[in-house]
């Protein structure tokens, strides 16, 4: 055996830690996204693999009936409930930042399950969506109320954000209310910075000025 093999055997706390490749017990599956739905229907008493397969196909499942059957057989044989692999934090973040109506039925179900088991994340989701509504519907007058609601929850990261907004409250309210934006100016500034980086130690001010003029 190589030194690396011996080291992996010595460091393994349990046999499952040695599984690799096709034997890896937590590898992803095309069925993972639909397991919460199957678990819920299982708890409701529906254990027919064919019927459950027919129910998840309209939700977007493109796998085989056999995979659904294998998952249900695993649930029957397992001494403890078989659950879906937890979604990645990046995926949960996308669900929270997306408009609720743009999420699929399965995504809405999975997010609902996560929020039901984490009050802090549930509160955070409410504040994020409330701020998004202020931003898209230009309701800046609601900002003081939003800041007060944020401070009532035990969310230190949002408290830091609220403190930063409070230091420039009038400007933020104006940005959430008025139709004007500094986006065009910021775009020009970024373009000038890009030209400056391209010419680093490459030319003098005269050529830099000419490039800026020609770029506009």
PDB file of C-alpha atoms in Angstrom:
ATOM      1  CA  UNK A   1       0.000   0.000   0.000  1.00  0.00           C
ATOM      2  CA  UNK A   2       1.042   3.590  -0.560  1.00  0.00           C
ATOM      3  CA  UNK A   3       1.473   6.035   2.291  1.00  0.00           C
ATOM      4  CA  UNK A   4      -1.663   7.918   1.185  1.00  0.00           C
ATOM      5  CA  UNK A   5      -3.800   4.745   1.319  1.00  0.00           C
ATOM      6  CA  UNK A   6      -2.589   3.872   4.805  1.00  0.00           C
ATOM      7  CA  UNK A   7      -3.181   7.438   5.940  1.00  0.00           C
ATOM      8  CA  UNK A   8      -6.784   7.444   4.628  1.00  0.00           C
ATOM      9  CA  UNK A   9      -7.474   4.149   6.426  1.00  0.00           C
ATOM     10  CA  UNK A  10      -6.040   5.468   9.669  1.00  0.00           C
ATOM     11  CA  UNK A  11      -7.978   8.755   9.506  1.00  0.00           C
ATOM     12  CA  UNK A  12     -11.371   7.213   8.687  1.00  0.00           C
ATOM     13  CA  UNK A  13     -13.762   7.458  11.633  1.00  0.00           C
ATOM     14  CA  UNK A  14     -16.257   5.080  10.036  1.00  0.00           C
ATOM     15  CA  UNK A  15     -16.371   2.787   6.962  1.00  0.00           C
ATOM     16  CA  UNK A  16     -18.485   5.287   4.980  1.00  0.00           C
ATOM     17  CA  UNK A  17     -15.587   7.749   5.035  1.00  0.00           C
ATOM     18  CA  UNK A  18     -13.671   5.418   2.701  1.00  0.00           C
ATOM     19  CA  UNK A  19     -16.337   5.419  -0.030  1.00  0.00           C
ATOM     20  CA  UNK A  20     -15.199   7.092  -3.236  1.00  0.00           C
ATOM     21  CA  UNK A  21     -16.452   7.468  -6.805  1.00  0.00           C
ATOM     22  CA  UNK A  22     -19.425   5.253  -7.613  1.00  0.00           C
ATOM     23  CA  UNK A  23     -19.517   4.020  -4.013  1.00  0.00           C
ATOM     24  CA  UNK A  24     -19.799   7.466  -2.510  1.00  0.00           C
ATOM     25  CA  UNK A  25     -22.952   7.427  -0.435  1.00  0.00           C
ATOM     26  CA  UNK A  26     -23.813  11.130  -0.748  1.00  0.00           C
ATOM     27  CA  UNK A  27     -23.393  11.652  -4.492  1.00  0.00           C
ATOM     28  CA  UNK A  28     -26.058  13.766  -6.126  1.00  0.00           C
ATOM     29  CA  UNK A  29     -28.954  12.283  -8.066  1.00  0.00           C
ATOM     30  CA  UNK A  30     -31.503  13.662 -10.539  1.00  0.00           C
ATOM     31  CA  UNK A  31     -34.108  12.623  -7.967  1.00  0.00           C
ATOM     32  CA  UNK A  32     -32.676  14.750  -5.122  1.00  0.00           C
ATOM     33  CA  UNK A  33     -34.712  17.823  -6.024  1.00  0.00           C
ATOM     34  CA  UNK A  34     -37.952  15.831  -5.791  1.00  0.00           C
ATOM     35  CA  UNK A  35     -37.245  13.828  -2.626  1.00  0.00           C
ATOM     36  CA  UNK A  36     -38.916  16.384  -0.315  1.00  0.00           C
ATOM     37  CA  UNK A  37     -42.104  15.998  -2.336  1.00  0.00           C
ATOM     38  CA  UNK A  38     -41.825  12.192  -2.244  1.00  0.00           C
ATOM     39  CA  UNK A  39     -41.170  12.302   1.507  1.00  0.00           C
ATOM     40  CA  UNK A  40     -44.268  14.439   2.051  1.00  0.00           C
ATOM     41  CA  UNK A  41     -46.456  12.158  -0.067  1.00  0.00           C
ATOM     42  CA  UNK A  42     -44.980   9.127   1.725  1.00  0.00           C
ATOM     43  CA  UNK A  43     -45.959  10.615   5.081  1.00  0.00           C
ATOM     44  CA  UNK A  44     -49.468  11.165   3.683  1.00  0.00           C
ATOM     45  CA  UNK A  45     -49.695   7.430   3.009  1.00  0.00           C
ATOM     46  CA  UNK A  46     -48.950   7.258  -0.733  1.00  0.00           C
ATOM     47  CA  UNK A  47     -46.310   4.530  -1.206  1.00  0.00           C
ATOM     48  CA  UNK A  48     -46.996   3.513  -4.808  1.00  0.00           C
ATOM     49  CA  UNK A  49     -43.848   4.150  -6.853  1.00  0.00           C
ATOM     50  CA  UNK A  50     -45.638   4.339 -10.211  1.00  0.00           C
ATOM     51  CA  UNK A  51     -48.199   6.880  -8.955  1.00  0.00           C
ATOM     52  CA  UNK A  52     -45.516   9.044  -7.337  1.00  0.00           C
ATOM     53  CA  UNK A  53     -43.429   8.906 -10.522  1.00  0.00           C
ATOM     54  CA  UNK A  54     -46.454  10.149 -12.490  1.00  0.00           C
ATOM     55  CA  UNK A  55     -46.872  13.015 -10.019  1.00  0.00           C
ATOM     56  CA  UNK A  56     -43.296  14.318 -10.209  1.00  0.00           C
ATOM     57  CA  UNK A  57     -42.950  14.098 -13.998  1.00  0.00           C
ATOM     58  CA  UNK A  58     -45.134  17.235 -14.494  1.00  0.00           C
ATOM     59  CA  UNK A  59     -42.919  18.976 -11.902  1.00  0.00           C
ATOM     60  CA  UNK A  60     -39.906  18.534 -14.186  1.00  0.00           C
ATOM     61  CA  UNK A  61     -38.483  15.132 -13.227  1.00  0.00           C
ATOM     62  CA  UNK A  62     -36.807  13.461 -16.221  1.00  0.00           C
ATOM     63  CA  UNK A  63     -35.471  10.333 -14.545  1.00  0.00           C
ATOM     64  CA  UNK A  64     -36.743   6.781 -14.734  1.00  0.00           C
ATOM     65  CA  UNK A  65     -39.482   5.083 -12.752  1.00  0.00           C
ATOM     66  CA  UNK A  66     -36.913   2.576 -11.464  1.00  0.00           C
ATOM     67  CA  UNK A  67     -35.013   5.301  -9.609  1.00  0.00           C
ATOM     68  CA  UNK A  68     -38.193   6.337  -7.799  1.00  0.00           C
ATOM     69  CA  UNK A  69     -38.885   2.698  -6.949  1.00  0.00           C
ATOM     70  CA  UNK A  70     -35.368   2.243  -5.578  1.00  0.00           C
ATOM     71  CA  UNK A  71     -35.752   5.299  -3.358  1.00  0.00           C
ATOM     72  CA  UNK A  72     -39.040   4.017  -1.945  1.00  0.00           C
ATOM     73  CA  UNK A  73     -37.550   0.547  -1.338  1.00  0.00           C
ATOM     74  CA  UNK A  74     -34.755   2.244   0.575  1.00  0.00           C
ATOM     75  CA  UNK A  75     -37.328   4.062   2.697  1.00  0.00           C
ATOM     76  CA  UNK A  76     -39.124   0.793   3.455  1.00  0.00           C
ATOM     77  CA  UNK A  77     -35.927  -1.029   4.422  1.00  0.00           C
ATOM     78  CA  UNK A  78     -34.262   1.797   6.313  1.00  0.00           C
ATOM     79  CA  UNK A  79     -34.671   1.849  10.108  1.00  0.00           C
ATOM     80  CA  UNK A  80     -34.670   5.636   9.947  1.00  0.00           C
ATOM     81  CA  UNK A  81     -36.281   7.982   7.416  1.00  0.00           C
ATOM     82  CA  UNK A  82     -34.342   8.538   4.197  1.00  0.00           C
ATOM     83  CA  UNK A  83     -34.066  12.236   3.514  1.00  0.00           C
ATOM     84  CA  UNK A  84     -32.902  14.226   0.524  1.00  0.00           C
ATOM     85  CA  UNK A  85     -29.420  15.689   0.412  1.00  0.00           C
ATOM     86  CA  UNK A  86     -29.517  19.209   1.917  1.00  0.00           C
ATOM     87  CA  UNK A  87     -29.424  21.949  -0.728  1.00  0.00           C
ATOM     88  CA  UNK A  88     -26.246  23.972  -1.087  1.00  0.00           C
ATOM     89  CA  UNK A  89     -26.180  27.393   0.641  1.00  0.00           C
ATOM     90  CA  UNK A  90     -25.795  29.077  -2.760  1.00  0.00           C
ATOM     91  CA  UNK A  91     -29.006  27.426  -3.951  1.00  0.00           C
ATOM     92  CA  UNK A  92     -30.941  28.518  -0.848  1.00  0.00           C
ATOM     93  CA  UNK A  93     -29.599  32.047  -1.327  1.00  0.00           C
ATOM     94  CA  UNK A  94     -30.888  32.076  -4.903  1.00  0.00           C
ATOM     95  CA  UNK A  95     -34.329  30.954  -3.743  1.00  0.00           C
ATOM     96  CA  UNK A  96     -34.481  33.724  -1.142  1.00  0.00           C
ATOM     97  CA  UNK A  97     -33.337  36.425  -3.589  1.00  0.00           C
ATOM     98  CA  UNK A  98     -35.713  35.327  -6.365  1.00  0.00           C
ATOM     99  CA  UNK A  99     -39.270  36.533  -6.794  1.00  0.00           C
ATOM    100  CA  UNK A 100     -41.482  33.852  -5.158  1.00  0.00           C
ATOM    101  CA  UNK A 101     -43.608  33.518  -8.293  1.00  0.00           C
ATOM    102  CA  UNK A 102     -40.551  32.632 -10.397  1.00  0.00           C
ATOM    103  CA  UNK A 103     -39.692  29.575  -8.277  1.00  0.00           C
ATOM    104  CA  UNK A 104     -40.907  26.149  -9.325  1.00  0.00           C
ATOM    105  CA  UNK A 105     -43.353  24.281  -7.127  1.00  0.00           C
ATOM    106  CA  UNK A 106     -40.570  21.994  -5.923  1.00  0.00           C
ATOM    107  CA  UNK A 107     -38.269  24.938  -5.079  1.00  0.00           C
ATOM    108  CA  UNK A 108     -41.053  26.637  -3.154  1.00  0.00           C
ATOM    109  CA  UNK A 109     -41.701  23.436  -1.205  1.00  0.00           C
ATOM    110  CA  UNK A 110     -38.022  22.948  -0.339  1.00  0.00           C
ATOM    111  CA  UNK A 111     -37.612  26.582   0.714  1.00  0.00           C
ATOM    112  CA  UNK A 112     -40.746  26.361   2.838  1.00  0.00           C
ATOM    113  CA  UNK A 113     -39.343  23.287   4.601  1.00  0.00           C
ATOM    114  CA  UNK A 114     -36.010  25.020   5.273  1.00  0.00           C
ATOM    115  CA  UNK A 115     -37.625  28.183   6.644  1.00  0.00           C
ATOM    116  CA  UNK A 116     -39.946  26.160   8.875  1.00  0.00           C
ATOM    117  CA  UNK A 117     -36.896  24.609  10.546  1.00  0.00           C
ATOM    118  CA  UNK A 118     -34.882  27.836  10.919  1.00  0.00           C
ATOM    119  CA  UNK A 119     -36.665  30.874  12.439  1.00  0.00           C
ATOM    120  CA  UNK A 120     -33.637  33.114  11.864  1.00  0.00           C
ATOM    121  CA  UNK A 121     -33.540  32.304   8.146  1.00  0.00           C
ATOM    122  CA  UNK A 122     -37.313  32.771   7.961  1.00  0.00           C
ATOM    123  CA  UNK A 123     -36.988  36.261   9.461  1.00  0.00           C
ATOM    124  CA  UNK A 124     -34.084  37.081   7.130  1.00  0.00           C
ATOM    125  CA  UNK A 125     -36.139  36.029   4.107  1.00  0.00           C
ATOM    126  CA  UNK A 126     -38.973  38.334   5.165  1.00  0.00           C
ATOM    127  CA  UNK A 127     -36.633  41.316   5.489  1.00  0.00           C
ATOM    128  CA  UNK A 128     -34.909  40.609   2.154  1.00  0.00           C
ATOM    129  CA  UNK A 129     -38.189  40.379   0.265  1.00  0.00           C
ATOM    130  CA  UNK A 130     -39.584  43.453   1.986  1.00  0.00           C
ATOM    131  CA  UNK A 131     -36.520  45.464   0.963  1.00  0.00           C
ATOM    132  CA  UNK A 132     -36.770  44.122  -2.597  1.00  0.00           C
ATOM    133  CA  UNK A 133     -40.364  45.337  -2.753  1.00  0.00           C
ATOM    134  CA  UNK A 134     -39.297  48.800  -1.564  1.00  0.00           C
ATOM    135  CA  UNK A 135     -36.607  48.878  -4.229  1.00  0.00           C
ATOM    136  CA  UNK A 136     -38.683  47.716  -7.195  1.00  0.00           C
ATOM    137  CA  UNK A 137     -41.836  49.655  -6.308  1.00  0.00           C
ATOM    138  CA  UNK A 138     -40.008  52.837  -5.185  1.00  0.00           C
ATOM    139  CA  UNK A 139     -41.438  52.848  -1.650  1.00  0.00           C
ATOM    140  CA  UNK A 140     -38.608  54.661   0.112  1.00  0.00           C
ATOM    141  CA  UNK A 141     -40.966  56.065   2.730  1.00  0.00           C
ATOM    142  CA  UNK A 142     -41.136  52.554   4.220  1.00  0.00           C
ATOM    143  CA  UNK A 143     -37.404  52.465   5.004  1.00  0.00           C
ATOM    144  CA  UNK A 144     -37.656  53.693   8.655  1.00  0.00           C
ATOM    145  CA  UNK A 145     -40.274  51.021   9.347  1.00  0.00           C
ATOM    146  CA  UNK A 146     -38.037  48.386   7.711  1.00  0.00           C
ATOM    147  CA  UNK A 147     -35.041  49.431   9.815  1.00  0.00           C
ATOM    148  CA  UNK A 148     -37.101  49.162  13.012  1.00  0.00           C
ATOM    149  CA  UNK A 149     -38.306  45.680  12.029  1.00  0.00           C
ATOM    150  CA  UNK A 150     -34.732  44.545  11.327  1.00  0.00           C
ATOM    151  CA  UNK A 151     -33.530  45.685  14.758  1.00  0.00           C
ATOM    152  CA  UNK A 152     -36.251  43.669  16.489  1.00  0.00           C
ATOM    153  CA  UNK A 153     -34.784  40.367  15.238  1.00  0.00           C
ATOM    154  CA  UNK A 154     -31.581  38.725  16.433  1.00  0.00           C
ATOM    155  CA  UNK A 155     -29.753  39.063  13.105  1.00  0.00           C
ATOM    156  CA  UNK A 156     -26.354  40.722  13.769  1.00  0.00           C
ATOM    157  CA  UNK A 157     -25.368  40.894  10.097  1.00  0.00           C
ATOM    158  CA  UNK A 158     -28.542  42.796   9.219  1.00  0.00           C
ATOM    159  CA  UNK A 159     -28.012  45.078  12.217  1.00  0.00           C
ATOM    160  CA  UNK A 160     -24.657  46.074  10.722  1.00  0.00           C
ATOM    161  CA  UNK A 161     -26.360  46.802   7.395  1.00  0.00           C
ATOM    162  CA  UNK A 162     -29.083  48.809   9.127  1.00  0.00           C
ATOM    163  CA  UNK A 163     -26.477  50.900  10.956  1.00  0.00           C
ATOM    164  CA  UNK A 164     -24.731  51.680   7.665  1.00  0.00           C
ATOM    165  CA  UNK A 165     -28.011  52.708   6.026  1.00  0.00           C
ATOM    166  CA  UNK A 166     -28.910  54.889   9.013  1.00  0.00           C
ATOM    167  CA  UNK A 167     -25.716  56.906   8.592  1.00  0.00           C
ATOM    168  CA  UNK A 168     -26.923  57.997   5.138  1.00  0.00           C
ATOM    169  CA  UNK A 169     -30.661  57.516   5.552  1.00  0.00           C
ATOM    170  CA  UNK A 170     -31.801  60.520   3.487  1.00  0.00           C
ATOM    171  CA  UNK A 171     -29.711  59.466   0.476  1.00  0.00           C
ATOM    172  CA  UNK A 172     -30.980  55.870   0.674  1.00  0.00           C
ATOM    173  CA  UNK A 173     -34.601  57.012   0.903  1.00  0.00           C
ATOM    174  CA  UNK A 174     -34.028  59.239  -2.135  1.00  0.00           C
ATOM    175  CA  UNK A 175     -32.490  56.318  -4.031  1.00  0.00           C
ATOM    176  CA  UNK A 176     -35.498  54.115  -3.177  1.00  0.00           C
ATOM    177  CA  UNK A 177     -38.005  56.821  -4.155  1.00  0.00           C
ATOM    178  CA  UNK A 178     -36.758  59.073  -6.958  1.00  0.00           C
ATOM    179  CA  UNK A 179     -36.547  57.936 -10.603  1.00  0.00           C
ATOM    180  CA  UNK A 180     -33.021  59.285 -11.164  1.00  0.00           C
ATOM    181  CA  UNK A 181     -29.932  57.098 -10.932  1.00  0.00           C
ATOM    182  CA  UNK A 182     -26.165  57.595 -10.915  1.00  0.00           C
ATOM    183  CA  UNK A 183     -25.717  54.323 -12.805  1.00  0.00           C
ATOM    184  CA  UNK A 184     -24.655  56.039 -16.044  1.00  0.00           C
ATOM    185  CA  UNK A 185     -21.996  58.078 -14.242  1.00  0.00           C
ATOM    186  CA  UNK A 186     -20.711  54.978 -12.443  1.00  0.00           C
ATOM    187  CA  UNK A 187     -20.481  53.229 -15.801  1.00  0.00           C
ATOM    188  CA  UNK A 188     -18.284  56.006 -17.215  1.00  0.00           C
ATOM    189  CA  UNK A 189     -16.072  55.917 -14.109  1.00  0.00           C
ATOM    190  CA  UNK A 190     -15.592  52.153 -14.437  1.00  0.00           C
ATOM    191  CA  UNK A 191     -14.734  52.514 -18.122  1.00  0.00           C
ATOM    192  CA  UNK A 192     -12.086  55.161 -17.335  1.00  0.00           C
ATOM    193  CA  UNK A 193     -10.609  52.914 -14.645  1.00  0.00           C
ATOM    194  CA  UNK A 194     -10.437  50.048 -17.138  1.00  0.00           C
ATOM    195  CA  UNK A 195      -8.545  52.230 -19.649  1.00  0.00           C
ATOM    196  CA  UNK A 196      -6.173  53.356 -16.908  1.00  0.00           C
ATOM    197  CA  UNK A 197      -5.386  49.742 -15.972  1.00  0.00           C
ATOM    198  CA  UNK A 198      -4.814  48.831 -19.626  1.00  0.00           C
ATOM    199  CA  UNK A 199      -2.244  51.640 -19.970  1.00  0.00           C
ATOM    200  CA  UNK A 200      -0.458  51.055 -16.670  1.00  0.00           C
ATOM    201  CA  UNK A 201       3.158  52.206 -17.176  1.00  0.00           C
ATOM    202  CA  UNK A 202       2.494  52.169 -20.915  1.00  0.00           C
ATOM    203  CA  UNK A 203       1.974  55.819 -21.876  1.00  0.00           C
ATOM    204  CA  UNK A 204       1.641  59.375 -20.593  1.00  0.00           C
ATOM    205  CA  UNK A 205      -1.359  61.509 -19.720  1.00  0.00           C
ATOM    206  CA  UNK A 206      -1.798  62.876 -23.244  1.00  0.00           C
ATOM    207  CA  UNK A 207      -2.449  59.460 -24.776  1.00  0.00           C
ATOM    208  CA  UNK A 208      -4.641  58.490 -21.827  1.00  0.00           C
ATOM    209  CA  UNK A 209      -6.757  61.645 -22.344  1.00  0.00           C
ATOM    210  CA  UNK A 210      -7.090  60.910 -26.061  1.00  0.00           C
ATOM    211  CA  UNK A 211      -8.249  57.347 -25.435  1.00  0.00           C
ATOM    212  CA  UNK A 212     -10.885  58.562 -22.981  1.00  0.00           C
ATOM    213  CA  UNK A 213     -12.199  61.109 -25.485  1.00  0.00           C
ATOM    214  CA  UNK A 214     -12.311  58.551 -28.310  1.00  0.00           C
ATOM    215  CA  UNK A 215     -13.986  56.006 -26.049  1.00  0.00           C
ATOM    216  CA  UNK A 216     -16.905  58.384 -25.536  1.00  0.00           C
TER     217      UNK A 216
END
